[in-house]
PDB file of C-alpha atoms in Angstrom:
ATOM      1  CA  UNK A  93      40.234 -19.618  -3.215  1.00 61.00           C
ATOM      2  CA  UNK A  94      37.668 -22.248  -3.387  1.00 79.00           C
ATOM      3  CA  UNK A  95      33.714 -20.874  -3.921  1.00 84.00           C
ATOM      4  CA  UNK A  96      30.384 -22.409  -3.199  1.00 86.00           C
ATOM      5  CA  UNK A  97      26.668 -20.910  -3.412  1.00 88.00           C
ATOM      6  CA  UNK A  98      23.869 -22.330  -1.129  1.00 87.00           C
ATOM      7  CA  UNK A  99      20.632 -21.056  -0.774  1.00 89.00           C
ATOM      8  CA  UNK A 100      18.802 -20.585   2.824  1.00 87.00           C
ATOM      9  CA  UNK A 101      16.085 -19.366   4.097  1.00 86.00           C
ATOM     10  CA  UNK A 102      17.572 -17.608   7.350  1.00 88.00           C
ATOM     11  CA  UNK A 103      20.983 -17.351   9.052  1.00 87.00           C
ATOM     12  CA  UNK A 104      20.326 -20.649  11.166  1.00 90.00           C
ATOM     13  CA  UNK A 105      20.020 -22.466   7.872  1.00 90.00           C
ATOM     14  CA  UNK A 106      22.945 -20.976   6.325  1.00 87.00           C
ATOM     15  CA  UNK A 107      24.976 -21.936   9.386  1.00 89.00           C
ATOM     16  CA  UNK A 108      23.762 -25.237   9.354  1.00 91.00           C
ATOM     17  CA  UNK A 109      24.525 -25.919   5.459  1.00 89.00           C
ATOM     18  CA  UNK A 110      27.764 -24.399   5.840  1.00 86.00           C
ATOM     19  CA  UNK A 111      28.521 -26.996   8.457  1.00 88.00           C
ATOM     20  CA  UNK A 112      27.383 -29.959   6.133  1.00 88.00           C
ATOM     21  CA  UNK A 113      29.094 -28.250   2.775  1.00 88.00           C
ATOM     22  CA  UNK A 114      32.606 -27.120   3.940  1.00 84.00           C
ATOM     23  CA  UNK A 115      35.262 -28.730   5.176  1.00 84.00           C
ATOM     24  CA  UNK A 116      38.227 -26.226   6.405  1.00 82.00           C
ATOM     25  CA  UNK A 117      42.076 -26.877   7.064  1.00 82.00           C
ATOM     26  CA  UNK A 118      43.386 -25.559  10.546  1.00 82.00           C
ATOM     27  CA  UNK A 119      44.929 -22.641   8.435  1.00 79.00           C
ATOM     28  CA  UNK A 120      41.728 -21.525   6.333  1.00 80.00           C
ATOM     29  CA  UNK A 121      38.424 -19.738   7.020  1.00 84.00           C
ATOM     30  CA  UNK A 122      35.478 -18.804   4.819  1.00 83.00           C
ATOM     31  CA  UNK A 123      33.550 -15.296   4.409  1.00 83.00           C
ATOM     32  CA  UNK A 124      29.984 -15.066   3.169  1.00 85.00           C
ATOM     33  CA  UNK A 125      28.531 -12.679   0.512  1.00 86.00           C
ATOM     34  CA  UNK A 126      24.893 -12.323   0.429  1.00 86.00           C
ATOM     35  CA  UNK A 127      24.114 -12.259  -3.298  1.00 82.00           C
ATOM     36  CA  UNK A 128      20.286 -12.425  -2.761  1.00 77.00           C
ATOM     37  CA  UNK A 129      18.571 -11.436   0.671  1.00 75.00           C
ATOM     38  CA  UNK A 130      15.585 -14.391   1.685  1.00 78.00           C
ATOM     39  CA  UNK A 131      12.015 -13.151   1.629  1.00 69.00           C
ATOM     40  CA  UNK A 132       9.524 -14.043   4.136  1.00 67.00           C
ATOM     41  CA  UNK A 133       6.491 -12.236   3.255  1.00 59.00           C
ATOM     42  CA  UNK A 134       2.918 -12.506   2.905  1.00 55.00           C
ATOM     43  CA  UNK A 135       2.532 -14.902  -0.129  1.00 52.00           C
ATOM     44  CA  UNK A 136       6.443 -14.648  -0.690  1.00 55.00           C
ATOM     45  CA  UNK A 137       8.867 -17.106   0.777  1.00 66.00           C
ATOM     46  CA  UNK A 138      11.820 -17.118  -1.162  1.00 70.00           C
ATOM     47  CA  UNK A 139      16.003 -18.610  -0.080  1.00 81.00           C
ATOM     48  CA  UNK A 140      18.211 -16.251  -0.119  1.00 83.00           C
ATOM     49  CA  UNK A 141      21.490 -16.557  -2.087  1.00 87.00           C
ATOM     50  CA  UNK A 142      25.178 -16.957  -0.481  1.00 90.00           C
ATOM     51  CA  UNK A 143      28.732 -17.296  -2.487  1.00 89.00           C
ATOM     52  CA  UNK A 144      30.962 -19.131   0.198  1.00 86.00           C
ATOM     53  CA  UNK A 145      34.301 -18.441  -0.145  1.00 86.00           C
ATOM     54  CA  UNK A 146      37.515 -20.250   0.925  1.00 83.00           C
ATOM     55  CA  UNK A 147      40.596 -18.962   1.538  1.00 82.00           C
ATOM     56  CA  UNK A 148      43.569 -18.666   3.744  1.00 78.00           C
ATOM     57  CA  UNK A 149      43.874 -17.073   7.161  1.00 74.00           C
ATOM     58  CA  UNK A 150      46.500 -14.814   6.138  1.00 73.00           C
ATOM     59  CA  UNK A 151      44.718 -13.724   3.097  1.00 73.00           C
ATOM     60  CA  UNK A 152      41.170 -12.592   4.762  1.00 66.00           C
ATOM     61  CA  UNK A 153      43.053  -9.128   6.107  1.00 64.00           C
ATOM     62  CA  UNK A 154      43.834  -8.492   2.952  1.00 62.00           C
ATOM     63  CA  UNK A 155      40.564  -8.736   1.365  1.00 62.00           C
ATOM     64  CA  UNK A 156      38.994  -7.127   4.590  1.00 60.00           C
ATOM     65  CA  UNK A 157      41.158  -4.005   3.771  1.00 57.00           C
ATOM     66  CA  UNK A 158      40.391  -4.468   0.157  1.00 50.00           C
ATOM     67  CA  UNK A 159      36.330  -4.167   0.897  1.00 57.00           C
ATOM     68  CA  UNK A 160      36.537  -1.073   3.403  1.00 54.00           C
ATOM     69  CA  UNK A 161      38.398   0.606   0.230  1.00 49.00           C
ATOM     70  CA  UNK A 162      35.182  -0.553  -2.103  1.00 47.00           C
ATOM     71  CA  UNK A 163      32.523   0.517   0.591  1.00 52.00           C
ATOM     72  CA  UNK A 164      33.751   4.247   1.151  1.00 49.00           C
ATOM     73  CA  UNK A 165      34.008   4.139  -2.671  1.00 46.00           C
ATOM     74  CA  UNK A 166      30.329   3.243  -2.733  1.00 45.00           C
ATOM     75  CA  UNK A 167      29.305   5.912   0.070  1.00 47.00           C
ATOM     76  CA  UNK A 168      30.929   8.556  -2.010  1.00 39.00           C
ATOM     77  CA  UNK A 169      28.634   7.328  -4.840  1.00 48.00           C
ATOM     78  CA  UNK A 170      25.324   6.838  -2.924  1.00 65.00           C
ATOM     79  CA  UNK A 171      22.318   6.263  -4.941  1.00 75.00           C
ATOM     80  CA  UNK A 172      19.508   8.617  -4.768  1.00 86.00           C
ATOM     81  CA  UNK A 173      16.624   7.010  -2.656  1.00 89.00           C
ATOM     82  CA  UNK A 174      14.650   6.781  -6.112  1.00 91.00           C
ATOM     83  CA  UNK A 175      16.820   4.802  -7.226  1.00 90.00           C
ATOM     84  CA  UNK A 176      16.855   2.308  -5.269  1.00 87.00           C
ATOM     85  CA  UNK A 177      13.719   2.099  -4.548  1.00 91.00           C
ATOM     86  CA  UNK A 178      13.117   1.443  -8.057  1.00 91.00           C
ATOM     87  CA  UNK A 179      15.794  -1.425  -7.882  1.00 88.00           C
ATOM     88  CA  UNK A 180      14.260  -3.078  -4.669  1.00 87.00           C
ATOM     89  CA  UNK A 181      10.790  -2.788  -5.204  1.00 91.00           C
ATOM     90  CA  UNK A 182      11.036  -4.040  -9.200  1.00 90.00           C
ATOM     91  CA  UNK A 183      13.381  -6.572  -7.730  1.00 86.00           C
ATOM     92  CA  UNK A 184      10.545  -7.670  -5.125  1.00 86.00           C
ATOM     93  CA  UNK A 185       7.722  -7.895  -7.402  1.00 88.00           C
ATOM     94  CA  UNK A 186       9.660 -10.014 -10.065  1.00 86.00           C
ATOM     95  CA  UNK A 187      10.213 -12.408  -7.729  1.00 80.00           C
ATOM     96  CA  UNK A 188       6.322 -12.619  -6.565  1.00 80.00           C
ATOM     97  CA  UNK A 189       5.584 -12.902 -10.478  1.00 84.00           C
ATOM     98  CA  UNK A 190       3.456 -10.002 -10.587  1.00 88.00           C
ATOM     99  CA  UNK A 191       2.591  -8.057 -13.202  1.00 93.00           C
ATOM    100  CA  UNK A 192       2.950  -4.881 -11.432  1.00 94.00           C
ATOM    101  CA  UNK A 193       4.814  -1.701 -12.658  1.00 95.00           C
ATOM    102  CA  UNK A 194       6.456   1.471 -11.070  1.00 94.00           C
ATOM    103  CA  UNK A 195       4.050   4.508 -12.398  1.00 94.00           C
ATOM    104  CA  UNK A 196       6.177   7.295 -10.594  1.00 94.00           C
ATOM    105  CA  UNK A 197       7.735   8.151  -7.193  1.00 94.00           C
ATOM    106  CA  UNK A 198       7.688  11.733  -5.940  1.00 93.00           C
ATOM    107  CA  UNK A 199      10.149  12.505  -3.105  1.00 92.00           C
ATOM    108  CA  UNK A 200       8.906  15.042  -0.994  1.00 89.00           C
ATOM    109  CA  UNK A 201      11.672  16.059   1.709  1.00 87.00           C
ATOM    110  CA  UNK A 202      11.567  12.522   3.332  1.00 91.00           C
ATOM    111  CA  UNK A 203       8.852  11.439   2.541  1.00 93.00           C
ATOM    112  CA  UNK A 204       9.099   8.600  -0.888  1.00 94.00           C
ATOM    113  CA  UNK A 205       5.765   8.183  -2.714  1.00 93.00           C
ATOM    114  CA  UNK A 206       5.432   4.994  -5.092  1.00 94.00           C
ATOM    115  CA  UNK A 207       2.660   4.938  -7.423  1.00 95.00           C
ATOM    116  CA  UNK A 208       2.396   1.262  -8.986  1.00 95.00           C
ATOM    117  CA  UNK A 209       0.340   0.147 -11.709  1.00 95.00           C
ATOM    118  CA  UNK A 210      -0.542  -3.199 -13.628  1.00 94.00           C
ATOM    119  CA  UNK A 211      -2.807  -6.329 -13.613  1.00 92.00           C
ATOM    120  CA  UNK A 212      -1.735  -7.428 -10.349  1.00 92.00           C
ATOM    121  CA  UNK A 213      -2.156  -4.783  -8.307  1.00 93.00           C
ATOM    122  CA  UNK A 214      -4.846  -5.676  -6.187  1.00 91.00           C
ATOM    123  CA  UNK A 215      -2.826  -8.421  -5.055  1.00 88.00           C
ATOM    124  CA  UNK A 216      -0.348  -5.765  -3.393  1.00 88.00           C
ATOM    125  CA  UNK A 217      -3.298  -3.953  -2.181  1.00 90.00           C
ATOM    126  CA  UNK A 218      -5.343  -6.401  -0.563  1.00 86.00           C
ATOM    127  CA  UNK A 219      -8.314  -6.981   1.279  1.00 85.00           C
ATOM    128  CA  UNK A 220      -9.377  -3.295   2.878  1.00 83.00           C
ATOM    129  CA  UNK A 221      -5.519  -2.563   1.922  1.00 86.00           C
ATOM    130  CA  UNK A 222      -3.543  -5.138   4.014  1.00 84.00           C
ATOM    131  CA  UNK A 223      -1.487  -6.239   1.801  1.00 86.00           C
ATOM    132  CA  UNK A 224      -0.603  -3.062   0.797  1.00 89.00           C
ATOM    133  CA  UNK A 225       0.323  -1.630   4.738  1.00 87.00           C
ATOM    134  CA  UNK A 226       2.031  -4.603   4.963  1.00 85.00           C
ATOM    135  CA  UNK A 227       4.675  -4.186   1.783  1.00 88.00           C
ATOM    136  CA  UNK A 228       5.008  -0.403   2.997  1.00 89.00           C
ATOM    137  CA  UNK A 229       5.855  -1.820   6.618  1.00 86.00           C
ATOM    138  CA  UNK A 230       8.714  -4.433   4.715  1.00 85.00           C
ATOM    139  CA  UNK A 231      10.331  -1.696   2.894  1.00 88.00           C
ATOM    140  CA  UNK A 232      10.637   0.766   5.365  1.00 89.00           C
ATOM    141  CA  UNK A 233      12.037  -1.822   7.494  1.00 86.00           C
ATOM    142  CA  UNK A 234      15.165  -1.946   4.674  1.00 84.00           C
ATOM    143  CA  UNK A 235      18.286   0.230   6.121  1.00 80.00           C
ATOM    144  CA  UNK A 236      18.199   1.506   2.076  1.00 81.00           C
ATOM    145  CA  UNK A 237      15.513   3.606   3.209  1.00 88.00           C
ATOM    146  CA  UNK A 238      17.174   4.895   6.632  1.00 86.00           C
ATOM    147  CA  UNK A 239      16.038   8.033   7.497  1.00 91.00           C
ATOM    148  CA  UNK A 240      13.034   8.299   4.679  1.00 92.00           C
ATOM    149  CA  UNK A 241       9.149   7.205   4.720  1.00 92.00           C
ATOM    150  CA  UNK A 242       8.053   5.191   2.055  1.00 94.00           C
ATOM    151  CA  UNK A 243       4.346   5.233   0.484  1.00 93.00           C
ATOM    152  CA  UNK A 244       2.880   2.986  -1.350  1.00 94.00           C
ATOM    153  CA  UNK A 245      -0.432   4.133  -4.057  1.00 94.00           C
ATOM    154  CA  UNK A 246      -2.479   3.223  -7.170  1.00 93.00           C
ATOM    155  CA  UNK A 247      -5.258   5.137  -8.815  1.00 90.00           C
ATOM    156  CA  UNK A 248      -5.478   7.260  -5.654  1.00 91.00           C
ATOM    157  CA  UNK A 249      -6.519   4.186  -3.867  1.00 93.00           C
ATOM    158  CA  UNK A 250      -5.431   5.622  -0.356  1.00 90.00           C
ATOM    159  CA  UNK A 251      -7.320   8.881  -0.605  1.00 91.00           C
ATOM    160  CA  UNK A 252     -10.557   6.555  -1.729  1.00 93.00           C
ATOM    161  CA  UNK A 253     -10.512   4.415   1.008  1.00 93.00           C
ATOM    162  CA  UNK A 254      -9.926   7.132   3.226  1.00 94.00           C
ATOM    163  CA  UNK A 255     -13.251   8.905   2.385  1.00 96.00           C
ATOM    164  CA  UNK A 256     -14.887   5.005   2.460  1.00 95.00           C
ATOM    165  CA  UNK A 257     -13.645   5.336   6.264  1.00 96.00           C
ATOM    166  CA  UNK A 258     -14.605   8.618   7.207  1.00 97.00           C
ATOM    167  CA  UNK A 259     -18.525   7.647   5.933  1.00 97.00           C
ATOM    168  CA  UNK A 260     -18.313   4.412   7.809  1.00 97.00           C
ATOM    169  CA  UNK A 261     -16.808   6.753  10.833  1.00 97.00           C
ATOM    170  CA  UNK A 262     -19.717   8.969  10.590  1.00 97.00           C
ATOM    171  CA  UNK A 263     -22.342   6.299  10.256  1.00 97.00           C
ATOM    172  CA  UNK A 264     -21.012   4.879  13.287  1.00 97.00           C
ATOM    173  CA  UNK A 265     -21.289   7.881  15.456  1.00 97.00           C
ATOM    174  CA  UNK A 266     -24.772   8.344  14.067  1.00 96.00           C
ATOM    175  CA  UNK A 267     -25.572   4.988  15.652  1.00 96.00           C
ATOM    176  CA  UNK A 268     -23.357   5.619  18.920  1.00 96.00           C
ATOM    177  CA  UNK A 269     -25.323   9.143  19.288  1.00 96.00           C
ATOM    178  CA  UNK A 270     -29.163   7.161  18.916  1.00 96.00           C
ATOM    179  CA  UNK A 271     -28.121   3.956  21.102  1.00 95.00           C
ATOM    180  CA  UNK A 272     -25.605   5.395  23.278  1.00 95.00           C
ATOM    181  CA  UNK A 273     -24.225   2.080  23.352  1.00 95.00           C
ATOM    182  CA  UNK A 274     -20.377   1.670  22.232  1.00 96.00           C
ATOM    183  CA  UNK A 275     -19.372   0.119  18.929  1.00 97.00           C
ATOM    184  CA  UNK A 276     -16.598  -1.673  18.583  1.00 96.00           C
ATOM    185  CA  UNK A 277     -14.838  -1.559  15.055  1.00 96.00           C
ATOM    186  CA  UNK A 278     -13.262  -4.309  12.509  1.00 93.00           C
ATOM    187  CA  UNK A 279      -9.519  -4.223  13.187  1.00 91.00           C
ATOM    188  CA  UNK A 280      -7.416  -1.734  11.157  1.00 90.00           C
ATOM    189  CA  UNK A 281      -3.903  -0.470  10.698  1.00 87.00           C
ATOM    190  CA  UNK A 282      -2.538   2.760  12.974  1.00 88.00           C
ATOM    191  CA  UNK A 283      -2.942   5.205   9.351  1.00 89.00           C
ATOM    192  CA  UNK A 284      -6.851   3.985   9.042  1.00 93.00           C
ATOM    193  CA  UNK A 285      -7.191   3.943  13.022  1.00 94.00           C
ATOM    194  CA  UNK A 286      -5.826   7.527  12.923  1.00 95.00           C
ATOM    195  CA  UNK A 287      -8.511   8.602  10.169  1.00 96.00           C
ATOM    196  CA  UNK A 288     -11.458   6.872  12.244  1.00 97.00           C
ATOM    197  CA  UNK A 289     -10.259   8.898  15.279  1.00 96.00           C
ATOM    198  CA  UNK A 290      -9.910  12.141  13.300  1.00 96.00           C
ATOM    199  CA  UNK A 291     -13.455  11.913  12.458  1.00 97.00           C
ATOM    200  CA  UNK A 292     -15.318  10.684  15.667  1.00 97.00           C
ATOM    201  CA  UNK A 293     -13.088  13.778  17.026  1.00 96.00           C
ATOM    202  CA  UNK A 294     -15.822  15.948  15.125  1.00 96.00           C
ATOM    203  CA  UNK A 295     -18.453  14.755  17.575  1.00 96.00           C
ATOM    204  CA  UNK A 296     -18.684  16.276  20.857  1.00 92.00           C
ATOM    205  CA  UNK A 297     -20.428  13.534  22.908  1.00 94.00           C
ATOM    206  CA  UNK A 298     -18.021  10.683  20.817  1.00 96.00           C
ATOM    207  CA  UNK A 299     -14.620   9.213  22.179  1.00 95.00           C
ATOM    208  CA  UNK A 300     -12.632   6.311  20.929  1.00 96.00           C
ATOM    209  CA  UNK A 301     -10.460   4.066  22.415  1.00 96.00           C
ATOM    210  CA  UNK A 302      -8.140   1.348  20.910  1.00 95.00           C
ATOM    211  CA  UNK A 303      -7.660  -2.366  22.076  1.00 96.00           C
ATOM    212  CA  UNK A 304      -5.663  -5.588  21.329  1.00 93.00           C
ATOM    213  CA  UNK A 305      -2.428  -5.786  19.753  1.00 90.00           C
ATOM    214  CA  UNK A 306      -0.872  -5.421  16.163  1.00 82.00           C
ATOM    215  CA  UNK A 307      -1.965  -6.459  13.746  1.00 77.00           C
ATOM    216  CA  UNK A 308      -5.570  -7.165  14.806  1.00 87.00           C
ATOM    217  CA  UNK A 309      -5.537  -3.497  17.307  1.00 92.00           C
ATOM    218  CA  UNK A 310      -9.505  -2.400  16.894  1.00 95.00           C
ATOM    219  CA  UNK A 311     -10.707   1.347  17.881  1.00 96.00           C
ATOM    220  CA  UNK A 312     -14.584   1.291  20.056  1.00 97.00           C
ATOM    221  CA  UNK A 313     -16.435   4.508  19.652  1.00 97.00           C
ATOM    222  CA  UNK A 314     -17.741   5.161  22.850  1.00 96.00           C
ATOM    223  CA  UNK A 315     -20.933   7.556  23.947  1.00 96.00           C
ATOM    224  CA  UNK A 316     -19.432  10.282  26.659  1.00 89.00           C
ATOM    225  CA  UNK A 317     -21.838  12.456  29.028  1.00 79.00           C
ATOM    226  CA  UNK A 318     -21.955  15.795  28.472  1.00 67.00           C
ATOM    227  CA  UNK A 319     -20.261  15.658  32.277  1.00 52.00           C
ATOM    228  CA  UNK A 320     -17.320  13.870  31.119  1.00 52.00           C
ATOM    229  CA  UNK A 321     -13.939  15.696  30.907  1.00 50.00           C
TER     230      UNK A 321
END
């Protein structure tokens, strides 16, 4: 068995390197291992990593039965979601050279919470935290994490810019309440939309309403007559 590594950025590239880099005999195929996955995120765009290997037809149902042996092997020793979370997310900020560190994750039913710590951090946070939604959005998107909610905090950051919401929420309303003319909002992610609405909810003459469409969705905070249902 013959083995080759290429790098690429998405399948299509892979495809197209393979076609370039291997050369196969009517009686031979190839199978792919993905030793890296490619990152395409944010600041991050990183190749992933492939070994190529060669081999003959009538060996690949060999090895095929050979790697269904290895994978119930694997289920049988699943990783707690800690874990691996550890493993990804240290993997992920390595590769971003940042000087960012795992503080502690607390797993509460399914529900994964990541503190992080280090110099860097505010480049994972992000202007008014959009970074930060953003990297929480990537690695919930990983089938690791199937079935669980991941969290991402540092020095309590969420729960600070929640309160710096609500007071921009209720200075707002103040406005809507003395103008009775709407006021339409800075965009913001569902979680901070969700906190906005929570408050303006307080206020019996106050509605909000959301417009656009991911990522730059924006609430209004509407005046409603005492009339209005």
């Amino acid at each position: 068995m013959n083995k080759i590594i290429l790098q690429a950025k998405n399948k299509k590239e892979l495809e197209d390197l393979i076609k370039v880099n291997i050369s196969l005999q009517d009686d031979e195929t190839y199978v792919i291992k993905e030793i890296k996955k490619p990152i395409d995120f944010l600041f991050l765009k990183i190749k992933g990593k492939y070994e190529i290997t060669i081999l003959k037809k009538d060996e690949l149902d060999r090895i095929e039965k050979i790697d269904e042996e290895i994978e119930e092997e694997v289920k049988e020793e699943e990783l707690p979601v800690s874990e691996k979370l550890t493993s990804i997310f240290t993997k992920f900020v390595k590769n971003a050279e940042l000087d960012v560190q795992i503080e502690s994750i607390r797993v509460e039913k399914n529900v994964v919470v990541l503190n992080i710590t280090g110099k860097d951090v505010r480049y994972l946070i992000g202007e008014k935290g959009i970074a930060l939604n953003a990297t929480e959005c990537l690695l919930n998107s990983i089938k690791e994490f199937r079935g669980y909610r991941i969290q991402i905090d540092s020095n309590n950051y969420k729960e600070k810019r929640e309160e710096t919401l609500r007071n921009i929420a209720r200075k707002k309303a103040e406005k809507v309440l003395k103008t009775k003319s709407n006021c339409k909002l800075s965009p913001m992610s569902a979680r901070e939309r969700k906190i906005i609405h929570e408050e303006i909810s307080n206020y019996e003459n106050l509605k909000t309403e959301s417009y656009g469409e991911e990522p730059k969705r924006f609430l209004v905070i509407k005046y409603r007559e005492e009339k209005e249902d």
